[in-house]
Amino acid sequence: MTDGPNSSTFPGTDWETASPQSVGLDPDGLKRALDYLAREAGGCGVDETVVIRDGNLVWEGSRTDRVHSIDSGTKTFTTTVLGLLCQDGKLKPGDSIANHVPAIVDKYPEYADITLAHLGTMTSGYDGERGEPTDERPWGNPEQYLDPATPLFPAGSAYKYHDPGVHLLGHILTQVSGQSLADTYRQRIADAIGMAGWHWADYGIVDGILYNNPSGIYHGGVHISARQMARHGLLHLNRGNWNGRQLIDSAWVDLATTN
């Protein structure tokens, strides 16, 4: 997806189409880029690729309506919910997890140094129990991730791409909002941007509320098509603004897209 900020075109039920030339793209260069991607990407190549420019669909593969798990792409939906709850004043990125999961901190006092921002940026050092890995679940059992294990490192001192911390974040967001991650995203974002035909896999009821898979591990999490996922991307590209409506604070989008 290629675009510039403050797009002037937003999709209705479907995307407006345009030729590459009409939005300032070199069609030969675009073809070379897509040919390279098709050769090197593996899997489905570019069958599920859409190219958006200035809010217009300028190229799409043959299977852009195919719905399936986006795996770890789900994490961007989870952190979007974090941004919404911060926008509502229910949370702050610097909040300690001790405010929300005291039992974890009781077992490992050093976890009191972990903030929500640490969880969202995978710099928390949090680790959860995983049980015995299997061929089907090489990273252990996600249903045990909320049971704390020995810290990996002091909060904020290192980075580790790691699912247990994202699961803890998703649990906190669910408890603070009082509803599932999917319901928050749907009510505040998906319905407003016309996102259809998607769903968010879950683990069932946890502490009385439906608990969606917040990380996308093991083909869980958000299931969506490329055409619909592009709406999520276009919203963030426009710093949370959708056709004149500020759905999520621009400052949050800036923070979420800053290294």
CSV table of C-alpha atoms in Angstrom, one decimal:
chain,number,residue,atom,x,y,z
A,1,MET,CA,0.0,0.0,0.0
A,2,THR,CA,1.5,3.3,-1.0
A,3,ASP,CA,0.0,6.7,-0.3
A,4,GLY,CA,0.6,10.1,1.1
A,5,PRO,CA,-0.8,11.6,4.3
A,6,ASN,CA,-4.1,13.4,4.4
A,7,SER,CA,-5.6,11.4,1.6
A,8,SER,CA,-8.5,13.2,-0.1
A,9,THR,CA,-10.4,10.0,-1.2
A,10,PHE,CA,-11.9,7.4,1.1
A,11,PRO,CA,-13.7,4.2,0.1
A,12,GLY,CA,-17.5,3.8,0.5
A,13,THR,CA,-18.8,0.3,0.2
A,14,ASP,CA,-16.0,-0.3,-2.3
A,15,TRP,CA,-12.8,1.4,-3.2
A,16,GLU,CA,-12.6,4.0,-6.0
A,17,THR,CA,-10.3,2.9,-8.7
A,18,ALA,CA,-7.7,4.9,-10.6
A,19,SER,CA,-4.9,4.2,-13.1
A,20,PRO,CA,-1.3,4.4,-11.7
A,21,GLN,CA,-0.6,7.4,-14.0
A,22,SER,CA,-3.5,9.4,-12.8
A,23,VAL,CA,-2.2,9.4,-9.2
A,24,GLY,CA,1.5,10.0,-10.1
A,25,LEU,CA,2.8,6.4,-10.2
A,26,ASP,CA,5.1,5.1,-12.9
A,27,PRO,CA,3.2,2.0,-14.2
A,28,ASP,CA,6.4,0.4,-15.4
A,29,GLY,CA,8.0,0.9,-12.0
A,30,LEU,CA,5.0,-0.4,-10.2
A,31,LYS,CA,5.0,-3.5,-12.5
A,32,ARG,CA,8.7,-4.2,-11.7
A,33,ALA,CA,8.1,-3.8,-8.0
A,34,LEU,CA,5.1,-6.2,-8.1
A,35,ASP,CA,7.0,-8.7,-10.3
A,36,TYR,CA,9.9,-8.7,-7.8
A,37,LEU,CA,7.4,-9.2,-4.9
A,38,ALA,CA,5.7,-12.0,-6.7
A,39,ARG,CA,9.1,-13.7,-7.2
A,40,GLU,CA,10.6,-13.2,-3.8
A,41,ALA,CA,7.6,-13.2,-1.3
A,42,GLY,CA,6.8,-16.9,-1.4
A,43,GLY,CA,3.3,-18.1,-0.4
A,44,CYS,CA,0.6,-16.5,-2.4
A,45,GLY,CA,3.0,-13.9,-4.0
A,46,VAL,CA,0.9,-10.9,-4.9
A,47,ASP,CA,-2.5,-12.6,-5.2
A,48,GLU,CA,-3.7,-10.9,-2.0
A,49,THR,CA,-1.9,-7.5,-2.6
A,50,VAL,CA,-3.7,-4.2,-3.0
A,51,VAL,CA,-1.9,-1.0,-3.9
A,52,ILE,CA,-3.7,2.2,-2.7
A,53,ARG,CA,-2.6,5.7,-3.7
A,54,ASP,CA,-4.3,8.8,-2.5
A,55,GLY,CA,-7.1,6.6,-1.3
A,56,ASN,CA,-7.7,5.0,-4.7
A,57,LEU,CA,-7.2,1.4,-5.6
A,58,VAL,CA,-4.7,1.3,-8.4
A,59,TRP,CA,-3.7,-2.4,-8.5
A,60,GLU,CA,-5.0,-5.6,-6.9
A,61,GLY,CA,-4.2,-9.3,-7.1
A,62,SER,CA,-6.6,-12.1,-7.9
A,63,ARG,CA,-7.6,-13.0,-4.4
A,64,THR,CA,-7.9,-9.7,-2.5
A,65,ASP,CA,-11.3,-10.7,-1.0
A,66,ARG,CA,-10.0,-13.9,0.6
A,67,VAL,CA,-10.5,-13.8,4.4
A,68,HIS,CA,-8.1,-15.5,6.7
A,69,SER,CA,-6.0,-14.9,9.8
A,70,ILE,CA,-3.4,-12.1,9.5
A,71,ASP,CA,-1.5,-13.7,12.4
A,72,SER,CA,0.7,-11.0,14.1
A,73,GLY,CA,-0.9,-8.2,12.1
A,74,THR,CA,-3.5,-8.6,14.8
A,75,LYS,CA,-1.1,-6.8,17.2
A,76,THR,CA,-1.8,-3.5,15.4
A,77,PHE,CA,-5.5,-3.9,16.1
A,78,THR,CA,-4.7,-4.6,19.8
A,79,THR,CA,-2.6,-1.5,20.1
A,80,THR,CA,-5.2,0.5,18.4
A,81,VAL,CA,-7.6,-0.4,21.2
A,82,LEU,CA,-4.9,0.7,23.6
A,83,GLY,CA,-4.9,4.1,21.9
A,84,LEU,CA,-8.7,4.4,22.1
A,85,LEU,CA,-8.7,3.7,25.8
A,86,CYS,CA,-5.9,6.2,26.3
A,87,GLN,CA,-7.9,8.7,24.3
A,88,ASP,CA,-10.9,8.1,26.6
A,89,GLY,CA,-8.8,8.8,29.6
A,90,LYS,CA,-9.2,5.3,30.9
A,91,LEU,CA,-5.5,4.5,30.6
A,92,LYS,CA,-2.1,6.1,30.0
A,93,PRO,CA,0.8,4.6,28.2
A,94,GLY,CA,2.9,5.1,31.3
A,95,ASP,CA,0.5,3.2,33.6
A,96,SER,CA,2.1,0.4,35.6
A,97,ILE,CA,0.6,-3.1,35.1
A,98,ALA,CA,0.5,-3.2,38.9
A,99,ASN,CA,-2.7,-1.1,38.7
A,100,HIS,CA,-4.5,-3.8,36.8
A,101,VAL,CA,-2.9,-7.2,37.5
A,102,PRO,CA,-1.7,-7.0,41.1
A,103,ALA,CA,-1.4,-10.8,41.4
A,104,ILE,CA,1.3,-10.9,38.8
A,105,VAL,CA,3.2,-8.2,40.7
A,106,ASP,CA,2.7,-10.0,44.0
A,107,LYS,CA,4.5,-13.0,42.6
A,108,TYR,CA,7.3,-11.0,40.8
A,109,PRO,CA,7.6,-7.5,42.3
A,110,GLU,CA,9.9,-6.4,39.5
A,111,TYR,CA,6.9,-6.5,37.2
A,112,ALA,CA,5.7,-3.4,38.8
A,113,ASP,CA,8.2,-1.5,36.6
A,114,ILE,CA,6.3,-2.6,33.5
A,115,THR,CA,4.1,0.0,31.8
A,116,LEU,CA,1.5,-0.5,29.1
A,117,ALA,CA,3.9,1.2,26.7
A,118,HIS,CA,6.5,-1.5,27.5
A,119,LEU,CA,3.9,-4.2,26.7
A,120,GLY,CA,3.0,-2.4,23.4
A,121,THR,CA,6.6,-2.1,22.3
A,122,MET,CA,7.8,-5.5,23.5
A,123,THR,CA,10.3,-4.0,25.9
A,124,SER,CA,8.5,-5.3,29.0
A,125,GLY,CA,10.6,-8.3,29.9
A,126,TYR,CA,7.4,-10.0,30.9
A,127,ASP,CA,7.2,-13.8,30.4
A,128,GLY,CA,4.3,-16.1,30.9
A,129,GLU,CA,4.0,-19.8,31.4
A,130,ARG,CA,3.7,-21.8,28.2
A,131,GLY,CA,3.6,-25.5,29.1
A,132,GLU,CA,5.2,-28.1,26.9
A,133,PRO,CA,5.8,-27.0,23.3
A,134,THR,CA,4.4,-29.4,20.7
A,135,ASP,CA,4.8,-29.6,16.9
A,136,GLU,CA,1.4,-27.9,16.5
A,137,ARG,CA,2.2,-25.3,19.2
A,138,PRO,CA,6.0,-24.7,19.1
A,139,TRP,CA,5.6,-21.5,21.3
A,140,GLY,CA,3.6,-23.2,24.0
A,141,ASN,CA,0.0,-22.8,25.0
A,142,PRO,CA,-1.2,-19.2,24.8
A,143,GLU,CA,-3.9,-19.9,27.3
A,144,GLN,CA,-1.1,-20.0,29.9
A,145,TYR,CA,0.5,-16.8,28.9
A,146,LEU,CA,-1.3,-14.8,31.6
A,147,ASP,CA,0.3,-17.0,34.3
A,148,PRO,CA,3.6,-15.1,35.1
A,149,ALA,CA,7.0,-16.7,34.7
A,150,THR,CA,10.5,-15.5,35.6
A,151,PRO,CA,11.2,-12.1,34.0
A,152,LEU,CA,13.3,-12.0,30.9
A,153,PHE,CA,15.0,-8.7,31.7
A,154,PRO,CA,14.3,-5.5,33.5
A,155,ALA,CA,11.5,-3.5,32.0
A,156,GLY,CA,12.7,-1.1,29.3
A,157,SER,CA,16.2,-2.5,29.1
A,158,ALA,CA,15.9,-4.6,26.0
A,159,TYR,CA,13.6,-5.6,23.2
A,160,LYS,CA,12.2,-9.1,22.5
A,161,TYR,CA,9.5,-9.9,20.0
A,162,HIS,CA,7.4,-12.0,22.3
A,163,ASP,CA,3.7,-13.0,22.4
A,164,PRO,CA,3.0,-13.3,26.2
A,165,GLY,CA,3.4,-9.6,26.8
A,166,VAL,CA,0.8,-8.8,24.1
A,167,HIS,CA,-1.6,-11.3,25.7
A,168,LEU,CA,-1.2,-9.6,29.0
A,169,LEU,CA,-1.8,-6.2,27.3
A,170,GLY,CA,-4.9,-7.6,25.6
A,171,HIS,CA,-6.2,-9.0,28.9
A,172,ILE,CA,-5.8,-5.6,30.6
A,173,LEU,CA,-7.5,-3.7,27.8
A,174,THR,CA,-10.4,-6.2,27.9
A,175,GLN,CA,-10.9,-5.7,31.6
A,176,VAL,CA,-10.6,-1.9,31.5
A,177,SER,CA,-13.1,-1.5,28.7
A,178,GLY,CA,-15.5,-4.1,30.1
A,179,GLN,CA,-15.9,-5.7,26.6
A,180,SER,CA,-14.0,-7.7,24.1
A,181,LEU,CA,-11.3,-6.2,22.0
A,182,ALA,CA,-13.4,-7.0,18.9
A,183,ASP,CA,-16.4,-5.1,20.2
A,184,THR,CA,-14.2,-2.0,21.0
A,185,TYR,CA,-12.6,-2.0,17.6
A,186,ARG,CA,-15.8,-2.7,15.8
A,187,GLN,CA,-17.8,0.1,17.6
A,188,ARG,CA,-15.1,2.7,17.4
A,189,ILE,CA,-13.2,1.9,14.2
A,190,ALA,CA,-14.5,-0.9,11.9
A,191,ASP,CA,-18.1,0.3,11.5
A,192,ALA,CA,-16.9,3.9,11.0
A,193,ILE,CA,-14.5,3.0,8.2
A,194,GLY,CA,-16.9,0.6,6.5
A,195,MET,CA,-14.8,-2.5,7.3
A,196,ALA,CA,-16.9,-5.6,6.6
A,197,GLY,CA,-16.5,-9.4,6.5
A,198,TRP,CA,-13.9,-9.7,9.3
A,199,HIS,CA,-13.9,-11.4,12.6
A,200,TRP,CA,-11.5,-11.7,15.6
A,201,ALA,CA,-10.9,-15.2,17.0
A,202,ASP,CA,-11.2,-15.7,20.8
A,203,TYR,CA,-10.3,-18.0,23.6
A,204,GLY,CA,-13.7,-17.9,25.3
A,205,ILE,CA,-14.7,-16.1,28.5
A,206,VAL,CA,-11.9,-14.9,30.8
A,207,ASP,CA,-12.9,-13.2,34.1
A,208,GLY,CA,-16.5,-12.8,32.7
A,209,ILE,CA,-15.6,-11.1,29.4
A,210,LEU,CA,-15.0,-12.6,25.9
A,211,TYR,CA,-11.2,-12.6,25.5
A,212,ASN,CA,-10.0,-12.2,21.9
A,213,ASN,CA,-6.6,-13.5,20.8
A,214,PRO,CA,-4.6,-10.3,21.0
A,215,SER,CA,-1.4,-11.4,19.2
A,216,GLY,CA,-2.7,-13.6,16.3
A,217,ILE,CA,-0.5,-16.5,17.3
A,218,TYR,CA,-1.3,-19.9,15.7
A,219,HIS,CA,-3.5,-18.4,13.0
A,220,GLY,CA,-5.8,-16.8,15.6
A,221,GLY,CA,-6.6,-13.1,16.0
A,222,VAL,CA,-8.1,-11.0,13.3
A,223,HIS,CA,-9.3,-12.7,10.1
A,224,ILE,CA,-9.8,-10.3,7.3
A,225,SER,CA,-9.2,-9.7,3.5
A,226,ALA,CA,-6.6,-7.5,1.9
A,227,ARG,CA,-9.2,-5.1,0.6
A,228,GLN,CA,-10.6,-4.6,4.1
A,229,MET,CA,-7.2,-4.5,5.8
A,230,ALA,CA,-6.3,-1.6,3.6
A,231,ARG,CA,-8.9,0.5,5.3
A,232,HIS,CA,-7.1,-0.1,8.6
A,233,GLY,CA,-3.9,1.0,7.0
A,234,LEU,CA,-5.5,4.1,5.3
A,235,LEU,CA,-6.9,5.2,8.7
A,236,HIS,CA,-3.4,5.1,10.2
A,237,LEU,CA,-1.8,6.7,7.2
A,238,ASN,CA,-4.2,9.6,7.7
A,239,ARG,CA,-3.2,9.9,11.4
A,240,GLY,CA,-6.5,8.6,12.7
A,241,ASN,CA,-8.7,10.8,10.5
A,242,TRP,CA,-11.3,9.2,8.2
A,243,ASN,CA,-13.0,11.5,5.8
A,244,GLY,CA,-13.0,14.4,8.3
A,245,ARG,CA,-13.8,12.3,11.4
A,246,GLN,CA,-10.9,12.0,13.9
A,247,LEU,CA,-11.5,8.4,15.1
A,248,ILE,CA,-8.3,8.1,17.0
A,249,ASP,CA,-6.0,10.9,18.2
A,250,SER,CA,-3.3,11.8,15.7
A,251,ALA,CA,-0.8,12.1,18.5
A,252,TRP,CA,-1.5,8.4,19.3
A,253,VAL,CA,-0.9,7.4,15.7
A,254,ASP,CA,2.4,9.4,15.7
A,255,LEU,CA,3.5,7.6,18.9
A,256,ALA,CA,2.4,4.2,17.6
A,257,THR,CA,4.4,4.6,14.4
A,258,THR,CA,7.6,6.0,16.0
A,259,ASN,CA,10.6,3.7,16.5
